[in-house]
């Protein structure tokens, strides 16, 4: 559990995703008004898309905008090899969440959300999916549930239907990359850094990758005794990041 300080304006989202997030926040803030008309706010949200593209930080920003604590749960941490224990652990999380008002964030959702039609999966996993469906259906409207997955194609169809909103976080395009770099380096660059010049070399990287490049560039600037980040420094860090990614790919076969 933590209290987030991330603001919605601190993250770069597509205009479509930002509009969806703002609508979700507004509906939750006005849930009493909606309920007087027998309407329900969106409280069950699925974030999907490749890793490092803003799912977790967006959940943190929602919690902050709603002034609610973020109850962070990794699904792979509650999975047990003992029969029935995973469903029990899952129930404990929901029972705890019922005691307050939170943004309940499930990361690595695909760990239990895999389709029940996948033949290779153990029957226990199918029972866990059924348990999650029941818990989600009966859960309090005072807490927002957000689940995040990098592998949306394997999520059980019944789970998809339970979510009020599904938001896809794709790899950033050039315009969003430029905005993100300007945000992260706003105190560390001036005319010596031509951001547009580097955009082509950054396409295909996630926000997490680009944030690492920005962070390493700031460190290099400090250690080299420079006042600002220049093109030469930034380009060297980009090349190092690409070498690092290539090494990771090779090590994974």
Coordinates of C-alpha atoms in Angstrom, one line a residue:
X1 CA 0.0 0.0 0.0
X2 CA 1.3 3.5 -0.8
X3 CA 0.1 7.0 -1.4
X4 CA 1.1 8.1 -4.8
X5 CA 2.3 11.6 -5.7
X6 CA 2.1 11.1 -9.5
X7 CA -0.1 13.6 -11.2
X8 CA -2.0 12.9 -14.4
X9 CA -0.2 15.8 -16.0
X10 CA 3.2 14.2 -15.1
X11 CA 2.7 11.4 -17.6
X12 CA 2.5 11.3 -21.4
X13 CA -0.7 9.6 -22.7
X14 CA -2.3 9.5 -26.1
X15 CA -5.2 12.0 -26.3
X16 CA -7.7 9.1 -26.5
X17 CA -6.3 7.4 -23.4
X18 CA -6.1 10.6 -21.4
X19 CA -9.7 11.3 -22.1
X20 CA -10.7 7.8 -21.0
X21 CA -8.7 8.2 -17.8
X22 CA -10.2 11.6 -17.0
X23 CA -13.7 10.1 -17.6
X24 CA -12.9 7.3 -15.2
X25 CA -11.7 9.7 -12.5
X26 CA -14.7 12.0 -12.9
X27 CA -17.2 9.1 -12.7
X28 CA -15.6 7.8 -9.5
X29 CA -15.6 11.2 -7.9
X30 CA -19.3 11.7 -8.9
X31 CA -20.4 8.1 -8.1
X32 CA -23.0 9.3 -5.5
X33 CA -24.6 11.5 -8.1
X34 CA -24.6 8.7 -10.7
X35 CA -26.1 6.3 -8.2
X36 CA -29.1 8.7 -7.6
X37 CA -29.9 8.0 -11.2
X38 CA -29.3 4.3 -10.7
X39 CA -26.1 4.5 -12.8
X40 CA -22.7 3.0 -11.8
X41 CA -19.3 4.5 -12.3
X42 CA -16.6 2.5 -14.1
X43 CA -14.7 0.8 -11.3
X44 CA -13.2 -2.2 -13.0
X45 CA -10.5 -1.3 -15.5
X46 CA -8.0 -3.4 -17.5
X47 CA -4.8 -1.9 -18.7
X48 CA -3.0 -3.9 -21.4
X49 CA 0.0 -3.4 -23.8
X50 CA 3.7 -4.0 -23.9
X51 CA 5.9 -3.5 -20.8
X52 CA 7.3 -0.1 -19.9
X53 CA 4.5 1.9 -21.6
X54 CA 2.9 3.6 -18.6
X55 CA 0.3 1.1 -17.1
X56 CA 1.6 1.2 -13.5
X57 CA 2.4 4.9 -13.4
X58 CA -1.1 5.7 -14.8
X59 CA -2.7 3.6 -12.0
X60 CA -0.6 5.6 -9.5
X61 CA -1.8 8.9 -11.0
X62 CA -5.4 7.7 -10.8
X63 CA -4.9 6.9 -7.1
X64 CA -3.4 10.3 -6.5
X65 CA -6.1 12.2 -8.4
X66 CA -8.8 10.4 -6.3
X67 CA -6.8 10.9 -3.1
X68 CA -6.9 7.2 -2.4
X69 CA -4.1 4.8 -1.3
X70 CA -2.8 2.4 -4.0
X71 CA -3.1 -1.2 -2.9
X72 CA -0.5 -2.8 -5.1
X73 CA -0.7 -6.6 -5.7
X74 CA 1.5 -8.7 -8.0
X75 CA -0.5 -11.8 -9.1
X76 CA 2.6 -13.9 -9.3
X77 CA 3.3 -13.3 -5.6
X78 CA -0.1 -14.8 -4.5
X79 CA 0.1 -17.9 -6.7
X80 CA 0.9 -21.0 -4.7
X81 CA 1.7 -24.5 -5.8
X82 CA -0.6 -25.9 -3.1
X83 CA -4.1 -26.9 -4.2
X84 CA -6.6 -24.2 -3.3
X85 CA -4.2 -21.9 -1.7
X86 CA -4.0 -19.4 -4.6
X87 CA -7.8 -18.8 -4.5
X88 CA -7.5 -18.4 -0.7
X89 CA -4.7 -15.8 -1.1
X90 CA -6.8 -14.0 -3.6
X91 CA -9.8 -13.9 -1.3
X92 CA -7.7 -12.5 1.5
X93 CA -6.7 -9.6 -0.8
X94 CA -10.3 -8.8 -1.6
X95 CA -11.4 -9.2 2.0
X96 CA -8.7 -6.7 3.1
X97 CA -9.7 -4.3 0.4
X98 CA -13.3 -4.4 1.5
X99 CA -12.3 -2.7 4.8
X100 CA -11.5 0.6 3.1
X101 CA -11.5 2.7 0.0
X102 CA -8.6 2.1 -2.4
X103 CA -7.4 1.8 -5.9
X104 CA -6.7 -1.9 -5.9
X105 CA -4.0 -2.5 -8.6
X106 CA -3.3 -6.1 -9.8
X107 CA -0.1 -6.3 -11.7
X108 CA 1.0 -9.3 -13.9
X109 CA -2.7 -10.1 -14.3
X110 CA -2.0 -12.8 -16.9
X111 CA -0.5 -14.9 -14.2
X112 CA -4.1 -16.0 -13.2
X113 CA -6.2 -14.6 -16.0
X114 CA -5.2 -17.1 -18.7
X115 CA -8.0 -18.5 -20.7
X116 CA -9.6 -21.6 -19.2
X117 CA -9.5 -23.1 -22.6
X118 CA -5.7 -23.4 -22.6
X119 CA -5.3 -27.2 -22.5
X120 CA -1.8 -27.1 -21.0
X121 CA -3.0 -25.2 -17.9
X122 CA -3.7 -27.1 -14.7
X123 CA -7.2 -27.3 -13.4
X124 CA -6.3 -25.3 -10.3
X125 CA -5.6 -22.3 -12.5
X126 CA -9.1 -22.6 -14.0
X127 CA -10.6 -22.7 -10.5
X128 CA -8.6 -19.5 -9.6
X129 CA -10.1 -17.7 -12.6
X130 CA -13.6 -18.7 -11.5
X131 CA -12.8 -17.5 -8.0
X132 CA -11.6 -14.1 -9.3
X133 CA -14.7 -13.7 -11.4
X134 CA -16.9 -14.3 -8.4
X135 CA -14.9 -11.9 -6.2
X136 CA -14.9 -9.2 -8.8
X137 CA -18.6 -9.5 -9.4
X138 CA -19.4 -9.1 -5.7
X139 CA -16.8 -6.4 -4.9
X140 CA -17.5 -3.0 -3.4
X141 CA -18.2 0.0 -5.7
X142 CA -16.2 2.1 -3.3
X143 CA -12.9 0.7 -4.5
X144 CA -11.5 0.9 -8.0
X145 CA -10.0 -2.3 -9.4
X146 CA -7.3 -1.9 -12.0
X147 CA -5.6 -5.0 -13.6
X148 CA -2.6 -4.8 -15.8
X149 CA -1.2 -7.3 -18.3
X150 CA 1.5 -7.4 -21.0
X151 CA -0.2 -10.4 -22.6
X152 CA -3.8 -9.5 -23.2
X153 CA -4.2 -12.1 -25.9
X154 CA -4.2 -14.9 -23.4
X155 CA -6.7 -13.4 -21.0
X156 CA -9.9 -15.4 -20.4
X157 CA -12.8 -14.0 -22.4
X158 CA -15.1 -14.1 -19.4
X159 CA -12.6 -11.7 -17.6
X160 CA -12.7 -9.3 -20.5
X161 CA -16.5 -9.0 -20.1
X162 CA -16.2 -8.1 -16.4
X163 CA -14.2 -5.0 -17.0
X164 CA -16.0 -1.7 -17.5
X165 CA -13.2 -0.2 -19.5
X166 CA -10.1 -1.6 -21.4
X167 CA -7.3 0.7 -22.2
X168 CA -4.4 -0.2 -24.4
X169 CA -0.9 1.3 -23.8
X170 CA 1.1 1.1 -27.0
X171 CA 4.7 1.9 -27.7
X172 CA 5.2 5.7 -27.9
X173 CA 5.3 7.5 -31.2
X174 CA 7.7 10.3 -32.1
X175 CA 5.5 13.1 -30.9
X176 CA 4.9 11.5 -27.5
X177 CA 8.6 10.6 -27.2
X178 CA 9.6 14.2 -27.7
X179 CA 7.1 15.4 -25.1
X180 CA 8.3 12.7 -22.7
X181 CA 12.0 13.7 -23.1
X182 CA 11.2 17.4 -22.6
X183 CA 9.3 16.5 -19.4
X184 CA 12.1 14.3 -18.0
X185 CA 15.0 16.7 -19.0
X186 CA 13.2 20.0 -18.6
X187 CA 15.8 21.2 -16.1
X188 CA 18.9 19.8 -17.9
X189 CA 18.9 20.8 -21.6
X190 CA 18.8 23.9 -23.8
X191 CA 19.6 24.7 -27.5
X192 CA 22.6 22.5 -27.4
X193 CA 20.3 19.4 -27.4
X194 CA 18.3 19.0 -30.5
X195 CA 15.7 16.5 -29.4
X196 CA 14.1 16.1 -32.8
X197 CA 17.4 14.9 -34.2
X198 CA 17.3 11.8 -31.9
X199 CA 13.7 10.8 -32.3
X200 CA 14.3 8.3 -35.1
X201 CA 16.8 6.4 -32.9
X202 CA 14.2 6.2 -30.1
X203 CA 11.2 4.8 -32.0
X204 CA 10.6 1.2 -30.9
X205 CA 11.7 1.9 -27.3
X206 CA 9.2 2.0 -24.4
X207 CA 8.8 4.9 -22.0
X208 CA 10.7 2.9 -19.4
X209 CA 13.7 2.6 -21.9
X210 CA 13.6 6.3 -22.7
X211 CA 13.3 7.2 -19.1
X212 CA 16.5 5.2 -18.4
X213 CA 18.2 7.1 -21.2
X214 CA 17.2 10.4 -19.7
X215 CA 18.3 9.3 -16.2
X216 CA 21.7 8.0 -17.5
X217 CA 22.2 11.2 -19.5
X218 CA 21.7 13.4 -16.4
X219 CA 24.2 11.2 -14.5
X220 CA 26.7 11.5 -17.3
X221 CA 26.2 15.3 -17.4
X222 CA 26.9 15.6 -13.7
X223 CA 30.0 13.3 -13.7
X224 CA 31.5 15.1 -16.8
X225 CA 31.1 18.4 -15.1
X226 CA 28.7 19.8 -17.7
X227 CA 26.0 22.4 -17.2
X228 CA 23.5 20.9 -19.7
X229 CA 23.0 17.8 -21.8
X230 CA 24.2 18.1 -25.4
X231 CA 23.6 16.1 -28.5
X232 CA 26.9 14.2 -28.3
X233 CA 26.3 13.0 -24.8
X234 CA 22.7 12.1 -25.4
X235 CA 23.6 10.1 -28.6
X236 CA 26.2 8.1 -26.7
X237 CA 23.7 7.1 -24.0
X238 CA 21.1 6.1 -26.7
X239 CA 23.7 3.8 -28.3
X240 CA 24.5 2.3 -24.9
X241 CA 20.9 1.6 -24.2
X242 CA 20.4 -0.1 -27.6
X243 CA 23.5 -2.2 -26.9
X244 CA 22.1 -3.2 -23.5
X245 CA 18.8 -4.2 -25.1
X246 CA 20.5 -6.2 -27.8
X247 CA 22.5 -8.1 -25.1
X248 CA 19.3 -8.9 -23.2
X249 CA 17.7 -10.2 -26.4
X250 CA 20.7 -12.5 -27.1
X251 CA 20.7 -13.8 -23.5
X252 CA 17.1 -14.7 -23.8
X253 CA 17.7 -16.7 -27.0

